Coordinates of C-alpha atoms in Angstrom, one line a residue:
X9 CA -32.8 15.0 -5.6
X10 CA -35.1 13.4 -3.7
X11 CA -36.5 15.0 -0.2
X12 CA -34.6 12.2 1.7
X13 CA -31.5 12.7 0.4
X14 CA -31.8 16.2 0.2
X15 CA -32.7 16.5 4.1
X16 CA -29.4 13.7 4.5
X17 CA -26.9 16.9 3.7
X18 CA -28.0 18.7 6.9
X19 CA -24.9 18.5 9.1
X20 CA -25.1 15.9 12.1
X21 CA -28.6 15.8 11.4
X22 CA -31.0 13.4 9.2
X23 CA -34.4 15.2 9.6
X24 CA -34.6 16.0 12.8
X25 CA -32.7 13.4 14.5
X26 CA -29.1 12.8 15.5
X27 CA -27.0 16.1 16.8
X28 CA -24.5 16.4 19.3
X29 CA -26.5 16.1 23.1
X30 CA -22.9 15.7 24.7
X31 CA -21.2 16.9 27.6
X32 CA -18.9 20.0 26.8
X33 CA -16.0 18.2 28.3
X34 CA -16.1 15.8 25.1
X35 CA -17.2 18.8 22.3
X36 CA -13.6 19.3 21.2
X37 CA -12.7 15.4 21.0
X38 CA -15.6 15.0 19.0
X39 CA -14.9 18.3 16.8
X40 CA -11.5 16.6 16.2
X41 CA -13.0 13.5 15.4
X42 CA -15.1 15.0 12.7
X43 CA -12.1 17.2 11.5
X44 CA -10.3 13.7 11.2
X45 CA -12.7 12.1 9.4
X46 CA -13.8 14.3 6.8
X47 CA -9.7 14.1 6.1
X48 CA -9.2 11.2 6.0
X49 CA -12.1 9.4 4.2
X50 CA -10.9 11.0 0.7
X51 CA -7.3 10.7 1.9
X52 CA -6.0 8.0 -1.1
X53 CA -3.2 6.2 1.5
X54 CA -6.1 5.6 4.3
X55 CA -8.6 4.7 1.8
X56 CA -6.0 2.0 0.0
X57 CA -4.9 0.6 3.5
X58 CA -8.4 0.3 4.5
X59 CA -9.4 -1.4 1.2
X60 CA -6.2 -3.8 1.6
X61 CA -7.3 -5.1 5.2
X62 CA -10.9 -5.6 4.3
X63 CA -9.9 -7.9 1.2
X64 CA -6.8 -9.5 2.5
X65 CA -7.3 -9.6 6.7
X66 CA -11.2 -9.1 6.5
X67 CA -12.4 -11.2 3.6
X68 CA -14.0 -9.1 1.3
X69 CA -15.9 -9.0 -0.5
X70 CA -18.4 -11.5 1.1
X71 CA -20.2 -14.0 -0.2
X72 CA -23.7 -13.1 -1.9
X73 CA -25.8 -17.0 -1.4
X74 CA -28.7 -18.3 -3.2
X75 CA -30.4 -20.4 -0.5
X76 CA -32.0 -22.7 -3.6
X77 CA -33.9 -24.7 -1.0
X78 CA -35.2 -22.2 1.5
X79 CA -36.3 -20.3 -1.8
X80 CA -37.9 -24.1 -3.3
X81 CA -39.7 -24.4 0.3
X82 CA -41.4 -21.1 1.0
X83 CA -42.4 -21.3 -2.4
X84 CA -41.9 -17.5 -3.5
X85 CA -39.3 -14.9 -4.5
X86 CA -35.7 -16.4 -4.9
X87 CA -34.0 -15.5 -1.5
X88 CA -30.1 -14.5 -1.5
X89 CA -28.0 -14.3 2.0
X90 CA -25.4 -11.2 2.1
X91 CA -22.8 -13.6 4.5
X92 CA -21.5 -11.4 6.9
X93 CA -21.5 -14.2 8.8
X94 CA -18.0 -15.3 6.8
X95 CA -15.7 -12.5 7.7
X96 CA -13.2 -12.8 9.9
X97 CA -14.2 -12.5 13.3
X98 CA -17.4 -13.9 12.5
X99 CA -19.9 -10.8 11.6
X100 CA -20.0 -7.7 9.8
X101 CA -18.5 -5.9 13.0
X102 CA -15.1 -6.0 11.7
X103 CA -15.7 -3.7 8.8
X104 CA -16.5 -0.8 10.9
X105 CA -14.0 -1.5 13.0
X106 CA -10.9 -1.9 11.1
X107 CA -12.2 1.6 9.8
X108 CA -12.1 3.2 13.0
X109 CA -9.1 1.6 14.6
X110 CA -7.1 3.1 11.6
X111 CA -8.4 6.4 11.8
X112 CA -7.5 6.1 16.0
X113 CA -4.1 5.7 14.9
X114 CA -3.9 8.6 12.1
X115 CA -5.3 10.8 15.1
X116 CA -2.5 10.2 17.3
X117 CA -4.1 7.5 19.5
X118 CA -2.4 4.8 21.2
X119 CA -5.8 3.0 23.3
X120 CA -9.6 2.2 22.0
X121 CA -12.8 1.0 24.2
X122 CA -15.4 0.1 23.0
X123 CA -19.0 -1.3 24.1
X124 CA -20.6 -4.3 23.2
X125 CA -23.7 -6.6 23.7
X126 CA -23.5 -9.6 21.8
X127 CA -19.8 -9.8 22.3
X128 CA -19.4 -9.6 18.1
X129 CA -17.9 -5.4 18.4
X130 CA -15.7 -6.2 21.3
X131 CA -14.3 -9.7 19.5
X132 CA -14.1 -7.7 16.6
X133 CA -12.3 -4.6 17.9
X134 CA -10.2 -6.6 20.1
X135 CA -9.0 -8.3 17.0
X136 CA -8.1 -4.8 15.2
X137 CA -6.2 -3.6 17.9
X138 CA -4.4 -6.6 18.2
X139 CA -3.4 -6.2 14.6
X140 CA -2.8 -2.8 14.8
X141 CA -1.1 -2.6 18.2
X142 CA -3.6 -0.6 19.8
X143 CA -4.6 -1.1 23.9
X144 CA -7.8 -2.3 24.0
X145 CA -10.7 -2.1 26.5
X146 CA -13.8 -3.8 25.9
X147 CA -17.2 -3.3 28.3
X148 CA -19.9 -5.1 28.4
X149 CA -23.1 -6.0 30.7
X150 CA -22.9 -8.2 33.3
X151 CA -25.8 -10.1 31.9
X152 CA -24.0 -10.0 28.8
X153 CA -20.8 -11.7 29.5
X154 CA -22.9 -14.4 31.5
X155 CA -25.0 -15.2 28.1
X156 CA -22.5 -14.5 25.7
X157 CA -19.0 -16.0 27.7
X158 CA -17.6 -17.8 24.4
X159 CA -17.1 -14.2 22.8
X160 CA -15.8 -13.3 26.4
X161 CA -12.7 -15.6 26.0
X162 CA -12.4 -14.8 22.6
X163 CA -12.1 -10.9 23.5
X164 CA -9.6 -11.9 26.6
X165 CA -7.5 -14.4 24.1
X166 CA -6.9 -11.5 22.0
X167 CA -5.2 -9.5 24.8
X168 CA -8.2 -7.2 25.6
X169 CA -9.5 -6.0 29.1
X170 CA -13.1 -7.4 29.6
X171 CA -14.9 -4.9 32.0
X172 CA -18.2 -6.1 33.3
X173 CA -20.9 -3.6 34.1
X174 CA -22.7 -4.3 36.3
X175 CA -25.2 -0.9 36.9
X176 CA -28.6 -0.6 35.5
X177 CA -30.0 -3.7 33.1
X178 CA -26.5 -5.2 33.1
X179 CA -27.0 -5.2 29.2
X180 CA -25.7 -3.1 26.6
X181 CA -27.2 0.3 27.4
X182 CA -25.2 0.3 30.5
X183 CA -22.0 -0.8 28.7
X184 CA -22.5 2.0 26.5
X185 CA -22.9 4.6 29.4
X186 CA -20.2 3.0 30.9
X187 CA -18.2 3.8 27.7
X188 CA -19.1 7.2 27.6
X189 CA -17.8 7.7 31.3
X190 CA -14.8 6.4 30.7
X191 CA -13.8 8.1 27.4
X192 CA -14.8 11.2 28.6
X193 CA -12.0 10.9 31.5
X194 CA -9.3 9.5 28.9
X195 CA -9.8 11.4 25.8
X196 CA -6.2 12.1 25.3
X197 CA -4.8 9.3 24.3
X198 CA -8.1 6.8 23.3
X199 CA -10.8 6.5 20.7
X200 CA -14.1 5.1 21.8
X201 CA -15.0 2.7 18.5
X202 CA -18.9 3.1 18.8
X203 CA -19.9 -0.1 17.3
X204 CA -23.5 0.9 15.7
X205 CA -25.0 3.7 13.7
X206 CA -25.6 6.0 16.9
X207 CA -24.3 8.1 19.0
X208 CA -23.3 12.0 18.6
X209 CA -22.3 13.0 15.3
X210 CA -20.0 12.2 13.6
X211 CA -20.3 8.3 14.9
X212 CA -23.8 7.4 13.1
X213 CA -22.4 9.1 9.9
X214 CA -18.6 7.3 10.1
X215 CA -20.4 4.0 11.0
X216 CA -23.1 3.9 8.4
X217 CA -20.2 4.9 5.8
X218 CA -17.9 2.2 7.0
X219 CA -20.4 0.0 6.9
X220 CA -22.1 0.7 3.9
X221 CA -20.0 -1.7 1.7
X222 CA -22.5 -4.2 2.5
X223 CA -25.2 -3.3 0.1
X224 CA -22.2 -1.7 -2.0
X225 CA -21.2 -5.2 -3.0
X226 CA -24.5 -6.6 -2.6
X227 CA -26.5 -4.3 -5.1
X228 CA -23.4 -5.2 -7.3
X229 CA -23.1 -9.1 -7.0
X230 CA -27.7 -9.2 -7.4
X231 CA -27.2 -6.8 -10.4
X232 CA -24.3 -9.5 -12.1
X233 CA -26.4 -12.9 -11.1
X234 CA -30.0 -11.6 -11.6
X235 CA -30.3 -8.7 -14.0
X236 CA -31.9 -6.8 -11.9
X237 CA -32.3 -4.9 -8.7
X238 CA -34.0 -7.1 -5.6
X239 CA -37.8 -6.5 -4.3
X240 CA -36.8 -6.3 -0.7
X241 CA -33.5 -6.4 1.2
X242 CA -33.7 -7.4 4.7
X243 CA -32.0 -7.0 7.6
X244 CA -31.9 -7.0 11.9
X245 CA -32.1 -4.2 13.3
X246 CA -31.1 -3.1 17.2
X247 CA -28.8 0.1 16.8
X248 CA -28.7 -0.7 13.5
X249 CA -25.4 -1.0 12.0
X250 CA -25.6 -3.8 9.7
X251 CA -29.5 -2.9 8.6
X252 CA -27.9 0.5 7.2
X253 CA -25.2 -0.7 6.1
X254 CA -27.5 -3.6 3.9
X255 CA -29.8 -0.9 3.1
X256 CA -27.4 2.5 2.1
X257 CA -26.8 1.6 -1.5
X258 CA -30.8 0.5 -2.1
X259 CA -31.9 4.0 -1.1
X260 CA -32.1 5.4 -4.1
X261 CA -33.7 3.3 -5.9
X262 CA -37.4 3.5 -5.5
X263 CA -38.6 0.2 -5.9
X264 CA -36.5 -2.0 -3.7
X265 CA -38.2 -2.3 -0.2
X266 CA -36.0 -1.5 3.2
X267 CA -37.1 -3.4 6.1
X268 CA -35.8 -3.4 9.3
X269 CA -36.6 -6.2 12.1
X270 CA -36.7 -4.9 15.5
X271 CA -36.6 -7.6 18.6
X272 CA -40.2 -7.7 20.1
X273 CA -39.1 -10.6 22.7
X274 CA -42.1 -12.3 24.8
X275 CA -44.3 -9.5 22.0
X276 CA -45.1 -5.8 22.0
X277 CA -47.8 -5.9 24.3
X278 CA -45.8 -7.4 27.0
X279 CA -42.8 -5.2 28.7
X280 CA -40.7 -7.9 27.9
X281 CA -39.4 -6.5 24.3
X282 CA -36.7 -4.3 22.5
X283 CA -38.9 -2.8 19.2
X284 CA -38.1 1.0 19.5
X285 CA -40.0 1.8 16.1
X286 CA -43.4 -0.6 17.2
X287 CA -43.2 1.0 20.6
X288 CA -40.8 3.7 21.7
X289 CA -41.1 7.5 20.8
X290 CA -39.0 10.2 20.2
X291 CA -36.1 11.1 23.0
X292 CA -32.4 12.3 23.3
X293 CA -30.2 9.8 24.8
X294 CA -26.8 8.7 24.3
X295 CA -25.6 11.8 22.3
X296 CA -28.7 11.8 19.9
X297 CA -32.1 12.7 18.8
X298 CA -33.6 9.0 18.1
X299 CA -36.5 7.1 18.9
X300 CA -36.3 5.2 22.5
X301 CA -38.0 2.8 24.6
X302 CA -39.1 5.3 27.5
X303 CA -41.6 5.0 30.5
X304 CA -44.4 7.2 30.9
X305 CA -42.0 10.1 32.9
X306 CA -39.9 9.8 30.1
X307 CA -36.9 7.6 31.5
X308 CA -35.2 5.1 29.3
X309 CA -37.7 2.0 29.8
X310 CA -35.7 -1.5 30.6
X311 CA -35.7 -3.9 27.5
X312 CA -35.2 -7.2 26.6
X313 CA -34.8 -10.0 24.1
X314 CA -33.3 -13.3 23.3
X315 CA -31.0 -12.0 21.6
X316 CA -27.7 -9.5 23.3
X317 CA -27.3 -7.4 19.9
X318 CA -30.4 -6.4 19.6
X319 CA -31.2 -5.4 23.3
X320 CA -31.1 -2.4 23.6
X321 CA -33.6 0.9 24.0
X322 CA -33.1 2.9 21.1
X323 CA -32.4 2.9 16.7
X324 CA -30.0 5.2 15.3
X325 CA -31.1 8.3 14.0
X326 CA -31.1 7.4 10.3
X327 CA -33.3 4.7 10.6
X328 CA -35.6 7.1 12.8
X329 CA -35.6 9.3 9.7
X330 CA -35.8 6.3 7.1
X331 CA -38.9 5.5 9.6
X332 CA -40.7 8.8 9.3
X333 CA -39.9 9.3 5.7
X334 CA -41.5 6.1 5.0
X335 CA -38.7 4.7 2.8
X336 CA -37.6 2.1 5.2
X337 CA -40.2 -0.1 7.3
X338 CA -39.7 -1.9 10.5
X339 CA -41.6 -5.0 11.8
X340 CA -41.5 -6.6 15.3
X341 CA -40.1 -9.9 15.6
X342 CA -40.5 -12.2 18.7
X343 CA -38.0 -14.4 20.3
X344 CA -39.8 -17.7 19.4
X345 CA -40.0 -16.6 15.4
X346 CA -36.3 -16.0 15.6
X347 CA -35.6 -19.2 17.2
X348 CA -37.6 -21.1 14.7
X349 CA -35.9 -19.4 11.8
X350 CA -32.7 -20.2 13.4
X351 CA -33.5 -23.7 13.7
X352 CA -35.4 -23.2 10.1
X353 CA -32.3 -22.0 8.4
X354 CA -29.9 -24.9 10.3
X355 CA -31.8 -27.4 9.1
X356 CA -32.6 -26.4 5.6
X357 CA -29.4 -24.4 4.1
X358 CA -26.4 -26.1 6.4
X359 CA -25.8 -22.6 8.0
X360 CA -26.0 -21.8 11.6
X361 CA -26.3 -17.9 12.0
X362 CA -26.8 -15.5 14.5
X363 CA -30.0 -15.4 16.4
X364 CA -30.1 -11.4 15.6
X365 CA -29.5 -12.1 12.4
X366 CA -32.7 -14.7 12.6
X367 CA -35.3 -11.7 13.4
X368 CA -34.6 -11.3 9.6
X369 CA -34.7 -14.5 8.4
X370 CA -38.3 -15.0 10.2
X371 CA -39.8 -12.1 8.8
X372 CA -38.4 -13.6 5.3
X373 CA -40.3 -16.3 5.6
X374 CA -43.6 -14.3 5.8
X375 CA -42.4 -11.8 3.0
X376 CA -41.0 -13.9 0.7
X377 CA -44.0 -16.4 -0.4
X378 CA -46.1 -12.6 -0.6
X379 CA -43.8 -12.1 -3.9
X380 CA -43.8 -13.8 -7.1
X381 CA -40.9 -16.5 -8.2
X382 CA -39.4 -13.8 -10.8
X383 CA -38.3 -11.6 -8.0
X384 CA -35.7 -11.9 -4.9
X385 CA -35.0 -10.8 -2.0
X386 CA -32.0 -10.5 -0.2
X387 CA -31.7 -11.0 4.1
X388 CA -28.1 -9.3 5.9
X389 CA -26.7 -12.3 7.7
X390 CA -24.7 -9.9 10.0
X391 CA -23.3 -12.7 12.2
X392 CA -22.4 -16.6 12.7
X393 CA -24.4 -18.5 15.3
X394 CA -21.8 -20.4 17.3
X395 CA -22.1 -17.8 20.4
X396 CA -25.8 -19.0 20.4
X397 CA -25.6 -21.9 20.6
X398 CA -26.3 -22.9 23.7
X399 CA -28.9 -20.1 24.5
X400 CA -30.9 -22.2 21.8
X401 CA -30.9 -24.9 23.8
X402 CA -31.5 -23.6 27.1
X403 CA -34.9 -21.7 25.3
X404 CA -35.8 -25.4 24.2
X405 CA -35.4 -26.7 27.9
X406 CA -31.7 -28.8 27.1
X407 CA -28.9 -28.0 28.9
X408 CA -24.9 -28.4 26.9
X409 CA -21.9 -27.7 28.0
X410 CA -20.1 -24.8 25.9

């Protein structure tokens, strides 16, 4: 057993990150929570209906794509897209979410909130409690519902409360405290659905485990079209949810390369960026031990990017340890590489993704003429591009009407 697993068994911790920094008002809601979980992930009726909504509601498994001419172009490794992008609901959001949403309603609950940036977790955990007939509350940042209004309508369509925050940045670190507040007031009857891989334990752990079938059918689909494991799998990286979920199944094996891409907006040596790893150092905010973008007292620093998913001021504590540990690596990527890799991947494969899902596609395009033609690669596509649309084109000076 290696020293990275072995340090992973630690409870609520990975290395030295993660814990419980809570208020006590919320200990025993989260003590149940873990109680909860730890029944019900073995439990073989939760694990079947789980299974049944991701293939038949979901979509899953999704689709592992060999982008032939990206691949022909950059003249290197052959590069493969995990398509989160196809599930239902548009991004690999909904996997954690349909996970969580039927654990609220094992425990008893009859209401979920949730945060979100982009607008993908709230769409998507709107959509399961629409399903599963759950009340739903979704908040977001002010600045947030203004970039990212399509997802907006979307979330009020599917019968869910938008609340816009409208303290602090306006973005999603304010949505999440604004989360927190309100779940510790309502604990009785609602499960907060914490969309990424942070968070108080148990939430980076349930997350991470609900999302790992990513790179479970991924290391599976390579294995049955190439013969072999990839060099590299690649994937965004904000909170992180679908970077560990894309990376999980790869850890043990030595030789296949983790890399995170972090959003480093107008570049690292400007304020104007959201790469916790590149920049930040290590802090205790929202429930955990992490690494965060702080000011020189030691106050969350304000960050930005292009792109709503990935702006925010901290990585989950996994990645923090992957970080340290030196099994995962994580690169900056700046808005204008993102944008020409969304453009890039537009104009070359048909596919219009997410621009937080282009911070990985842009540093593909640097890794994957570094590797020889016998190998591959494979990038997380965590989302579909249509809520971008328009921000695109208002970066390239044009103005459409959504």
């Amino acid at each position: 057993m290696s020293n990275v697993q072995r340090s992973f068994q630690r409870k609520g911790r990975f290395g030295e990150y993660g814990g419980q920094y809570i208020p006590e008002t919320l200990m025993n809601e989260i003590i149940n929570l873990e109680k909860a979980y730890n029944h019900y992930k073995d439990d073989p009726d939760f694990v079947a209906e789980l299974d049944g909504l991701l293939k038949n509601y979901a979509g899953r498994p999704s689709m592992l794509y060999y982008a032939e001419k990206m691949s022909a172009d950059l003249g290197g490794a052959k590069i493969y897209l995990k398509r989160e992008d196809m599930n239902h609901t548009g991004s690999h959001k909904i996997n954690n979410v349909l996970g969580q949403a039927l654990l609220a309603k094992r425990m008893g609950k009859t209401r979920i909130i949730a945060e979100t940036g982009a607008g993908q977790h709230g769409v998507a955990a709107a959509t399961a409690a629409a399903l599963l007939g759950l009340e739903c509350e979704i908040f977001m940042g002010k600045e947030d519902t203004d970039r990212q209004r399509l997802n907006v309508y979307r979330m009020e369509l599917l019968g869910a409360k938008v609340n816009a925050v409208t303290s602090g940045t306006q973005t999603l670190k304010d949505a999440v405290n604004e989360t927190m507040r309100e779940w510790v007031g309502r604990v009785q009857d609602t499960h907060y659905v914490l969309g990424s891989v942070m968070g108080p334990h148990p939430f980076p752990t349930i997350v991470r485990d609900f999302q790992s079938v990513i790179s479970k059918e991924a290391r599976s689909q390579i294995l049955e079209r190439e013969g072999k494991l990839p060099a590299a799998v690649v994937a965004c990286v904000g909170g992180g949810s679908n970077a560990i979920g894309m990376f999980y199944n790869f850890i043990p094996d030595a030789t296949v390369k983790l890399i995170g891409c972090e959003a480093a907006g107008h570049g690292v040596d400007t304020p104007k960026h959201a790469a916790t790893i590149a920049k930040g150092s290590v802090g205790i905010f929202h429930g955990m031990k992490s690494y965060f973008c702080q000011n020189d007292e030691g106050q969350i620093a304000p960050v930005y990017s292009i792109s709503a998913g990935l702006d925010y001021p901290g990585i989950g504590p996994e990645h923090a340890h992957l970080h340290d540990t030196g099994r995962a690596q994580y690169v900056p990527v700046s808005d204008e590489a993102a944008v020409s890799a969304f453009e890039y991947l537009a104009r070359t494969e048909g596919i219009i993704c997410a621009i937080e899902s282009a911070h990985a596609l842009a540093h593909a395009r640097i890794l994957a003429p570094q590797i020889g033609k016998d190998e591959n690669i494979i990038i997380c596509l965590s989302g579909r591009g249509d809520k971008d649309v328009s921000a695109i084109a208002k970066y390239r000076g044009e103005t459409i009407n959504e």
